[in-house]
XYZ file of C-alpha atoms in Angstrom:
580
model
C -135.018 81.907 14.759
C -133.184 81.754 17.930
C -131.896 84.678 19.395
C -127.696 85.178 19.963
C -126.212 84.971 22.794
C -123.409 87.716 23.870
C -120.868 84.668 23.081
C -121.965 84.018 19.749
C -121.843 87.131 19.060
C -118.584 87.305 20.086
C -117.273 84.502 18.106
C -119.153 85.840 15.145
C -116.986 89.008 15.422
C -113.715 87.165 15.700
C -114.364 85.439 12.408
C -115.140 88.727 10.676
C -111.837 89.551 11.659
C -110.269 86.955 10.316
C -109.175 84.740 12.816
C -109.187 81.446 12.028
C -108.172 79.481 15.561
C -108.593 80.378 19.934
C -105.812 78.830 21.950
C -106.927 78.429 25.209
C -107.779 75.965 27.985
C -111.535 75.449 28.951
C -113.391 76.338 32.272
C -116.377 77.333 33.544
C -116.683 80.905 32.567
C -115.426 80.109 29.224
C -117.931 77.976 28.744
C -120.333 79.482 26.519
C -117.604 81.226 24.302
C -115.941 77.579 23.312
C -119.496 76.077 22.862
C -120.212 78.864 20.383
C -116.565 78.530 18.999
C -117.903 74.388 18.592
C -120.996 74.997 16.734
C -119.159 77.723 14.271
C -117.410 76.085 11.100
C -115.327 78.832 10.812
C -113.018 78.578 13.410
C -111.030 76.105 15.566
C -110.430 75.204 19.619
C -107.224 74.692 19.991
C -107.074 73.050 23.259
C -103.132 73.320 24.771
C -101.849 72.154 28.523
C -101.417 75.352 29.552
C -102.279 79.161 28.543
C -99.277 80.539 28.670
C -98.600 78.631 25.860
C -101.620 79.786 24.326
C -100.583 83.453 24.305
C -96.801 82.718 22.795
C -98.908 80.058 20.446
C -101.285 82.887 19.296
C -98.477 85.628 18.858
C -96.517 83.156 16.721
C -99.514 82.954 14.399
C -99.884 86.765 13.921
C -96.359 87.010 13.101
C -96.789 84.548 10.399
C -99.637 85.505 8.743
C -99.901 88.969 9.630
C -103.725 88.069 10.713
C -105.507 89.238 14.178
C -105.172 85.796 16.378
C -106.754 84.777 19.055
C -106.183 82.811 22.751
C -108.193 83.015 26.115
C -107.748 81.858 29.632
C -110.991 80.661 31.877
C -111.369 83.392 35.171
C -108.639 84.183 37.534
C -105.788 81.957 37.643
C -106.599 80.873 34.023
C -106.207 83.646 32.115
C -103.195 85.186 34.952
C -101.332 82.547 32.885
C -101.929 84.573 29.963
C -100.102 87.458 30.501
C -96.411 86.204 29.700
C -97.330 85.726 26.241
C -99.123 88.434 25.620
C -96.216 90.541 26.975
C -94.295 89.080 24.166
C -96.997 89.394 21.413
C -97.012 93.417 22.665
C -93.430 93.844 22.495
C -93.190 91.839 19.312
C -96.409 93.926 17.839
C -98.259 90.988 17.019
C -101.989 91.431 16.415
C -103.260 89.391 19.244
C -106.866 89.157 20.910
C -106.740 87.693 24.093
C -110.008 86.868 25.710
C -109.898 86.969 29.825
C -113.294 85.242 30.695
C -114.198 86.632 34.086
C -116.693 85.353 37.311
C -119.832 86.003 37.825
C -120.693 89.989 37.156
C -122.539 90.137 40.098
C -120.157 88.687 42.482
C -117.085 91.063 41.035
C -115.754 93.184 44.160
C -117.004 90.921 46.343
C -113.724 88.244 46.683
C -115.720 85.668 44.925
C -113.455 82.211 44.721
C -110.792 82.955 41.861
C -111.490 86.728 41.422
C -109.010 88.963 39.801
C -109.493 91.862 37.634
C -108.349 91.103 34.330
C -109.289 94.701 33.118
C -106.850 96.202 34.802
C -103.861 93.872 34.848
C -103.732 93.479 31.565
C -102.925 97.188 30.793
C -99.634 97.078 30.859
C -98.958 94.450 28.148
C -101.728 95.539 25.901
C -103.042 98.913 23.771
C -106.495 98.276 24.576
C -108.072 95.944 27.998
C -111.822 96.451 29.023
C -114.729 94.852 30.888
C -117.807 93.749 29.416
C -120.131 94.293 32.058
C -123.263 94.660 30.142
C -124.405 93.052 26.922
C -125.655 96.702 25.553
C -121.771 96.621 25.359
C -121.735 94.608 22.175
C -120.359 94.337 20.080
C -118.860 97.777 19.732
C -116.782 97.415 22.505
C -115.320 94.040 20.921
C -115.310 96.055 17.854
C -112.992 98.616 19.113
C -110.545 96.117 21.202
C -110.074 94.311 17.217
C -109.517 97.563 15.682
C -106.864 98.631 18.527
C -105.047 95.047 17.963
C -105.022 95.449 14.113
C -104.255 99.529 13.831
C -101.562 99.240 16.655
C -99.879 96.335 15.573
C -100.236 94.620 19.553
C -102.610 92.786 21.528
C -106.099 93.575 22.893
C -107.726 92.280 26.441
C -111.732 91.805 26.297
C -112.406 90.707 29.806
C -116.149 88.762 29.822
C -117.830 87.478 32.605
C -119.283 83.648 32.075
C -122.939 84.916 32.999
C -122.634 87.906 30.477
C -121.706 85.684 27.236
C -124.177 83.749 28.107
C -127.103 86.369 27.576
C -129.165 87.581 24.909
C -126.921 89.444 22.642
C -129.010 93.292 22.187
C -131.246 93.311 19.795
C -130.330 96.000 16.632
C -126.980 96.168 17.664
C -124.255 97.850 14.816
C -122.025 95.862 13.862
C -120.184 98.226 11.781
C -117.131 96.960 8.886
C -113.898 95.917 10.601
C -110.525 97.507 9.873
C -108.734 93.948 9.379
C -105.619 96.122 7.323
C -103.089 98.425 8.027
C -102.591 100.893 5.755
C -98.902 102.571 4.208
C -97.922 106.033 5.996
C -95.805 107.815 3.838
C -94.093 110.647 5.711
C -94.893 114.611 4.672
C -92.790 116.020 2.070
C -90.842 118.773 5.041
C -89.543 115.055 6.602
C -88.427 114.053 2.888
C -86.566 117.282 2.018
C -84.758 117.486 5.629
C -83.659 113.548 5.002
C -82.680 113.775 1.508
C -80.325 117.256 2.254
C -78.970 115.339 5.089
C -78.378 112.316 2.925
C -76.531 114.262 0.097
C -74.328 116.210 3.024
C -73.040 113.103 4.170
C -69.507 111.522 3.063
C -69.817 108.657 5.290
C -73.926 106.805 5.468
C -74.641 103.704 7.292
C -78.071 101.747 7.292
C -78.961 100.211 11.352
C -82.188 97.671 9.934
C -84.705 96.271 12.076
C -87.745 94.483 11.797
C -89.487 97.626 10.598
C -87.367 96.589 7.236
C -89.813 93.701 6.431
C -91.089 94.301 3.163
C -88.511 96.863 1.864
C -85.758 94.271 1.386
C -85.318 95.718 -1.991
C -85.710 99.643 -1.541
C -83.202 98.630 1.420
C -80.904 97.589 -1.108
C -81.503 100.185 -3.474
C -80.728 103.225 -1.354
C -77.956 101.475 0.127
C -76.246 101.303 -3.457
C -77.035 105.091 -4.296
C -75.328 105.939 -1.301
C -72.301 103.402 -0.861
C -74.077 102.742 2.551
C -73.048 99.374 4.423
C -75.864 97.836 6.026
C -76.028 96.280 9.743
C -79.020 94.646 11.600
C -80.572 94.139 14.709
C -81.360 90.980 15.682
C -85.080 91.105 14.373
C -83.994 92.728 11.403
C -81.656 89.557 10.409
C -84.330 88.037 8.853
C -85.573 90.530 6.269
C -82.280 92.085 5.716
C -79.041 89.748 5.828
C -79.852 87.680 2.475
C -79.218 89.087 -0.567
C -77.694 91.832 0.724
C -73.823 93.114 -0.965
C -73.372 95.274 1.816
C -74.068 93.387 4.796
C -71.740 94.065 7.275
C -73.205 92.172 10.171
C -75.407 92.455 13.448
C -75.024 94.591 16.572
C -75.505 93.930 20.001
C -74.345 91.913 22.677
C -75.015 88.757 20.223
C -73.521 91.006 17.251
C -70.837 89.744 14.605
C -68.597 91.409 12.074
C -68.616 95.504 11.248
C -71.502 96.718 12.357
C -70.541 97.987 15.912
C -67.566 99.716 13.837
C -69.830 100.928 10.536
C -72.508 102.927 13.134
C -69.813 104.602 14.942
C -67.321 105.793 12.116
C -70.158 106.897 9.640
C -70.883 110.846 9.811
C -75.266 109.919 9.255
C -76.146 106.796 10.696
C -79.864 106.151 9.559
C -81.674 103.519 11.958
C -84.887 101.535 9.752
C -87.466 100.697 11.422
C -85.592 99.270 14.536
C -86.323 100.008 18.138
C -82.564 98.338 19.445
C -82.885 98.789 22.955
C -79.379 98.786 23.843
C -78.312 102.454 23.211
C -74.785 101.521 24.816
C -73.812 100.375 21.147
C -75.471 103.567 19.308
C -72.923 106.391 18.625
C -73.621 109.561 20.286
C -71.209 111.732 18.396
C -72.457 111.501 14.721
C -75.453 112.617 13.128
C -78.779 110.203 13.349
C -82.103 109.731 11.648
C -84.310 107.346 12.542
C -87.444 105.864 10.439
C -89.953 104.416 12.152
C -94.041 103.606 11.768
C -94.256 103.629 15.586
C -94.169 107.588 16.059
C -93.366 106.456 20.058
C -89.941 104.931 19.543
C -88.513 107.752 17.919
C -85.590 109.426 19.797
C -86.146 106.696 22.536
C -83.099 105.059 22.252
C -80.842 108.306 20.919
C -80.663 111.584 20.104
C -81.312 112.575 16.983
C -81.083 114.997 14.426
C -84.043 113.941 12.563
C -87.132 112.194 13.366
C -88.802 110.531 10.561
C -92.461 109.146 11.073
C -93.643 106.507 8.281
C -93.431 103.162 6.555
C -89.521 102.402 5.573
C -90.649 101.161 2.106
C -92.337 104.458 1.643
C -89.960 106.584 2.988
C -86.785 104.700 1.165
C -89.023 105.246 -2.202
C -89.402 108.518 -1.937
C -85.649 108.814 -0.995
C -84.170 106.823 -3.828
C -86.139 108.735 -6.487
C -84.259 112.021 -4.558
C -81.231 111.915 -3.295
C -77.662 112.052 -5.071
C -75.735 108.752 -6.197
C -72.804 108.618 -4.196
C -69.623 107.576 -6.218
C -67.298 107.211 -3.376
C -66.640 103.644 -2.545
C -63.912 104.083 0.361
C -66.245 103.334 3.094
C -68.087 100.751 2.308
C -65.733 99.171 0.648
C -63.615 99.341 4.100
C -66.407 98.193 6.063
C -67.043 95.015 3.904
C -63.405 94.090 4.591
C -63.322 94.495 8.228
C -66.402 92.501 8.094
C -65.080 89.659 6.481
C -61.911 89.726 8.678
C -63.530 89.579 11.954
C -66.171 87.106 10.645
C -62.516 85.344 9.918
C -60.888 85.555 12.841
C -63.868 84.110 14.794
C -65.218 81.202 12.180
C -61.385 79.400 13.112
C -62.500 78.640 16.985
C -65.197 76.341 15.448
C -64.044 74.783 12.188
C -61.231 71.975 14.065
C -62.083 69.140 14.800
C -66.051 69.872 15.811
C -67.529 66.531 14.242
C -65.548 64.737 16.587
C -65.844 66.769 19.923
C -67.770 65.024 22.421
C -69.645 66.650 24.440
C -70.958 68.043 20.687
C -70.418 71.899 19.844
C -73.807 73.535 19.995
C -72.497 75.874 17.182
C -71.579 72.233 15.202
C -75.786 71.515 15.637
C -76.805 74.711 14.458
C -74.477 74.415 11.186
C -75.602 71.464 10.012
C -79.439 72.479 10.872
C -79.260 75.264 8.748
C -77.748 73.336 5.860
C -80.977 70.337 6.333
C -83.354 72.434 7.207
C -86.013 73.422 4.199
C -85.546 76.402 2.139
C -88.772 77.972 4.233
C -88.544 76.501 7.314
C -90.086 78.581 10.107
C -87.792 78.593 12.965
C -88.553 79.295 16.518
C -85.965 80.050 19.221
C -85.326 79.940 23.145
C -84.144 82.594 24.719
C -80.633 82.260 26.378
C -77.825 79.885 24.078
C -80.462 79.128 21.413
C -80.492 82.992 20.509
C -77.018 82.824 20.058
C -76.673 79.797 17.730
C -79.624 81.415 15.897
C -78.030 84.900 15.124
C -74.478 83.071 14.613
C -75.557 80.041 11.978
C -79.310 80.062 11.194
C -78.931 81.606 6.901
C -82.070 83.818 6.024
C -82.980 83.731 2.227
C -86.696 86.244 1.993
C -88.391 82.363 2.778
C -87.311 81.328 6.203
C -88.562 83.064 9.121
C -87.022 83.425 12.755
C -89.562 84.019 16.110
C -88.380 84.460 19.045
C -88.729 86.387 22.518
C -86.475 88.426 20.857
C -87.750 91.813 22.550
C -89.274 90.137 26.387
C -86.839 87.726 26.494
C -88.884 85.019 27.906
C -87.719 81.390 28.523
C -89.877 78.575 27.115
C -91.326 80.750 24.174
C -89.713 78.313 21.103
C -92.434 75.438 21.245
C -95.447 77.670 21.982
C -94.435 79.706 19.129
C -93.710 76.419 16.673
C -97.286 74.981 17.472
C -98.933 78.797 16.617
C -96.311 78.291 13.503
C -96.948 74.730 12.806
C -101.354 75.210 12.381
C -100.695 78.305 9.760
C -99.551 75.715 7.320
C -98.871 71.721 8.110
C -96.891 71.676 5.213
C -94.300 74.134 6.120
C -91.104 72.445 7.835
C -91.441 74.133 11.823
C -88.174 73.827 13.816
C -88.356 74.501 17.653
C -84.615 75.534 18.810
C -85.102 74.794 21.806
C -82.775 74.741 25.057
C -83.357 72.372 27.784
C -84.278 74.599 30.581
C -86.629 76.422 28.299
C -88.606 72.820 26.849
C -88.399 71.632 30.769
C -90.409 74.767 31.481
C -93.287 73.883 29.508
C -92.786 70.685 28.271
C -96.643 69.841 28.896
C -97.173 71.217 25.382
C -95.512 68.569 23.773
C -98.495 66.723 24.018
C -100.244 69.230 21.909
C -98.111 68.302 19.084
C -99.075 65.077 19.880
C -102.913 65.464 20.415
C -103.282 67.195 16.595
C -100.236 65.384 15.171
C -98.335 68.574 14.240
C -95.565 67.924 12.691
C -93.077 70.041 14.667
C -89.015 69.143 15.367
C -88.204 69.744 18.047
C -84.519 70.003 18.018
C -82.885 70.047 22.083
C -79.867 71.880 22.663
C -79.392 69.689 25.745
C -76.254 70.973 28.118
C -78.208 70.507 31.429
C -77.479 73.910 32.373
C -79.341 77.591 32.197
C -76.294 78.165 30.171
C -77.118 82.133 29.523
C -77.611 82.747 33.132
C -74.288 80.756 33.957
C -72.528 82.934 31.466
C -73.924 85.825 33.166
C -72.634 84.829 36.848
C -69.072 83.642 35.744
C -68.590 87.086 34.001
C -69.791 88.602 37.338
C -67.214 86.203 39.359
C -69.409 84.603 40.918
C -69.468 80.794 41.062
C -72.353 79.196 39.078
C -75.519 78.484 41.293
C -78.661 77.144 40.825
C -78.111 76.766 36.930
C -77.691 72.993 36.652
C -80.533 70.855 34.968
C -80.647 66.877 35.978
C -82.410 66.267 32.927
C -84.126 63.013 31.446
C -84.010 61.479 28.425
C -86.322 63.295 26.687
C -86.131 61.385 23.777
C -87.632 58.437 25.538
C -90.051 60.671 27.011
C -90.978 62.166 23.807
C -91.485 58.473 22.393
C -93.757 57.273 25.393
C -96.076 60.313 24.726
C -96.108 58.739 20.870
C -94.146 61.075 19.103
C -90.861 60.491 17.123
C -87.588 60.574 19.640
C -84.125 60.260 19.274
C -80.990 60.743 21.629
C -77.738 61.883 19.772
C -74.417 62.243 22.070
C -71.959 61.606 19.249
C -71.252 64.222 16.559
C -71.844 61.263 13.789
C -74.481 60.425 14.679
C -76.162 63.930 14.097
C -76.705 64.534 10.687
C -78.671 60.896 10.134
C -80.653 62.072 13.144
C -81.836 65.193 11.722
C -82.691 63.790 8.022
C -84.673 61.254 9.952
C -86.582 63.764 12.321
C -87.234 65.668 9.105
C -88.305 63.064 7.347
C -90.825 62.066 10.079
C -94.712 62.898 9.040
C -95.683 63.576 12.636
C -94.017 65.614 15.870
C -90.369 64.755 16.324
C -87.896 65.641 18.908
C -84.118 65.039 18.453
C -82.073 65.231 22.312
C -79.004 66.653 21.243
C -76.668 66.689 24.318
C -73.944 69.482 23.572
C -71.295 70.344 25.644
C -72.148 73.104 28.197
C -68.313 74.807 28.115
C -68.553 75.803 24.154
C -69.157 79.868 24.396
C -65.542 81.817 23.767
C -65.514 84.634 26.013
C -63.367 87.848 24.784
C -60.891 88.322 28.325
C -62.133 92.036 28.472
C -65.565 90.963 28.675
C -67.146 93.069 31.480
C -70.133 91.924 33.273
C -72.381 94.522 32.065
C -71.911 93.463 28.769
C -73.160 90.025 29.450
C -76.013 90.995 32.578
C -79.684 91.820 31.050
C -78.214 91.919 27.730
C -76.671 95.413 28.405
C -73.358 96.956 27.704
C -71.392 99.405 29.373
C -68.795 101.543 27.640
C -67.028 98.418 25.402
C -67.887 97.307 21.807
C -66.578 93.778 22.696
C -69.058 90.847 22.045
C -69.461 87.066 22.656
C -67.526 85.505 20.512
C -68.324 82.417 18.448
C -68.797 81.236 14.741
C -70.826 82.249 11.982
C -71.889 79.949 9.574
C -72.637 80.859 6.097
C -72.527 84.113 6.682
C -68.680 83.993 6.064
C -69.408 82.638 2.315
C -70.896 85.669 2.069
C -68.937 88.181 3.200
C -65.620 86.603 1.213
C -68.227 86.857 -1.752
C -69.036 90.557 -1.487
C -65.191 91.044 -0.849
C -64.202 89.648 -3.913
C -67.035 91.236 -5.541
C -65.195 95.237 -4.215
C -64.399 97.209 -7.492
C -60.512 97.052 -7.837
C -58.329 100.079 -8.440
């Protein structure tokens, strides 16, 4: 029997672990790793145009499935082109493995042609990035870099020099069992006790959810009806928290909608779920705050607070609801919901006249009717910039549908990388890219993956020739736009000379018939949506802070803009308010 190499060894590993696919682009050093990858049945190449996309194609697919996944770049300026992705996996704690094949070992220090040291930059975007400089190294030290991925929730760097994989692998090595699981982490019972007096001392609770809320949809809901809570969201929370939910009183932020901003700041305990919302300009600073969180490192990072609270949110809200006192005061939540529904009013009128005949089309008008084609479990990804805020305004989570974006890095060009890492979890699940032009431009390459393996992504273009979020950003300013405008193409025709399905819609009828076909379509599809570039409402005390970075200074004014479904909603939980 032939002996392994180092690279077969590796590959064996990765397949332990459960991943199923490496995005990547081949080279030299990579060599043996994607031969070994060729003669495994276990997993898949996934060859893309460039690695960048890789990374955001790789993070996509642990957010789906929850499984470790898997990219690598060839030496130097290969896997360099890693590293925006895997920022994004990190900051979106995705379990990602990212494998930085390296030059020859015995050239490294030396300025060989393409040398970089992977090792080290790599730290900053990862919990775990280390050299394999010797085969003794394996496979413990590929071992621990899986384990570090999976236990921390983020992404792992094995650098690996060509020569190296290509070696005996050592002989007797331990190859010990692989965590592949996170566990629960239920907090002590001193945290309980402290939360649960705090709780009962309160007259006035709010719930701030993030993404840390995934799972506990229903002890969310529970506790919030013990304790007449409302409920608000981050924007990565909107997904596991908005549906369902009879005390939903909006999102917070610069992107933010209906009560939330004003629920947070009149409560007297505001209780942040698993959310690390970095803009601490819209957290109160004169009421009492807990904050829940599995990530013992973002507690107390964005506030101060009066109780720290490491653990699971499902396990902690469990605990809690079998504790605490049932609050029969309805006053204010029952305020909340109505100030909710009135601001979700007041802005849903800018939007309702006369859109299905405005040409250049409302980008808010594309989103609307989106969400009402779009499947029941579509997986959604978004752009950064406009897209972001067409998502958080119209796009109607159910428990099914999931949202990815660059929602913490706040990349451009993230929505199709992220819809082909979607798209190979399951062909059969509908995949919408929201992408804006600038962002598709970027790395438009990667259209030809979908094309290569037929995946059946739609691409849907919010085409207004413009870097519309940065123009926002210098008008606020007062400074005239520069730099921002896009002499685009028509990218439908473009998408249909690569093969694909393409179609160019400038007229608001003509949108609907568009979509159903795109959808329809077995294979990739892009629909060129040109929307007018002038449709974001701007509050006149808008200040520029608000608008630069995604910050805020001292105001609690945000874009405005419609909201969808979400008004149906909120009238229905206003009706729904016990009556004197």
């Amino acid at each position: 029997m032939a002996k392994q190499s180092v690279a077969e060894q590796f590959v064996d590993i990765l397949v332990r672990a459960g991943v199923r696919r490496v995005y990547g682009v081949v080279g030299d050093s990579l060599n043996p790793v994607v031969d070994a990858i060729r003669r495994t049945g276990d997993i898949e190449w996934i060859q893309v145009r460039h690695e960048e996309t890789a990374a955001f194609a790789a993070g996509a697919e642990a957010q789906i499935t929850g499984r470790l996944a898997a990219c690598a770049g060839s030496c130097g300026p290969g896997n360099l082109h890693l590293i925006n992705g895997l920022y994004d996996a990190q900051r979106s704690m995705a379990p990602v493995l990212a494998l930085a094949s390296h030059i020859p070992s015995g050239e490294i220090g030396l300025g060989y042609f393409q040398e970089t040291h992977p090792d080290q930059l790599f730290r900053e975007c990862s919990h775990y990035s280390e050299l394999i400089s010797n085969p003794q190294q394996m496979p413990r030290l590929l071992q621990t870099a899986v384990q570090h991925a999976i236990g921390r929730s983020g992404v792992s760097v094995v650098a690996l020099p060509g020569d190296i994989a290509a070696r005996p692998a050592p002989e007797k090595a331990v190859e010990h069992a692989l965590v592949t699981a996170r566990p629960t982490v239920r907090p002590g019972d001193g945290e309980i006790e402290k939360l649960v007096r705090l709780v009962d001392e309160a007259d006035r609770v709010t719930l701030f959810c993030g993404s840390g809320t995934a799972g506990a949809h229903a002890e969310v809901m529970e506790f919030a009806g013990r304790v007449k809570a409302p409920v608000g969201h981050a924007l990565r929370g909107k997904e596991w928290i908005q549906y369902d939910n009879p005390y939903d009183v909006g999102m917070s932020g610069l992107l933010g909608y209906g009560a939330a901003y004003e629920a947070t700041h009149e409560c007297d305990l505001l209780i942040l779920l698993g959310t690390d919302f970095p803009y601490n300009a819209f957290l109160p600073d004169d009421v009492k705050i807990v904050q829940v969180d599995i990530r013992p490192e973002h507690l107390g990072r964005r506030s101060q607070l009066d109780l720290a609270v490491w653990g699971d949110v499902r396990e902690t809200l469990r605990a809690l609801n079998a504790r605490v006192q049932t609050k029969t005061d309805r006053r204010f939540l029952d305020r909340m919901l109505k100030k909710h529904a009135d601001a979700l009013e007041g802005v849903v009128r800018a939007y309702t006249r006369k859109v299905e005949k405005h040409t250049p089309i409302h980008p808010e008008y594309v989103a609307s009717v989106l969400d009402e084609l779009a499947d029941e479990d579509a997986v959604f990804t978004v752009d950064t910039g406009m897209c972001n805020v067409w998502a958080a305004r119209y796009l109607s989570p159910n428990g099914r549908r999931r949202i990815i974006g660059s929602f913490s890095h706040g990349s451009m060009a993230n929505a199709l990388p992220q819809a082909i890492g979607a798209q190979f979890t399951d062909r059969g699940r509908q995949v919408v890219s929201m992408s804006g032009d600038g962002g598709f431009s970027m790395l438009m390459g990667d259209f030809l993956t979908l094309v290569q393996y037929d995946l059946p992504v739609k691409v849907v273009l919010f085409n207004n020739s413009s870097l519309g979020m940065v123009e926002l950003e210098m008008l606020v300013s007062g400074l005239p736009s520069y730099g921002t405008q896009n002499k685009n193409p028509d990218f439908a025709a473009i998408a249909r000379a690569a093969g694909a399905y393409g179609v160019r819609v400038e007229k608001p009828k003509q949108l609907t018939g568009a979509l159903k076909d795109a959808f329809r379509h077995r294979g990739p599809a892009l629909v060129d949506v040109v929307t007018d570039p002038n449709a974001l409402s701007i509050p006149p005390k808008i200040s520029a802070e608000m608008v630069t970075g995604f910050a805020l200074s001292a105001s609690k004014i945000v874009l405005d803009g419609g909201v969808g479904r979400m008004i149906q909603m909120a009238r229905s939980n206003l009706r729904n308010l016990p009556r004197p």
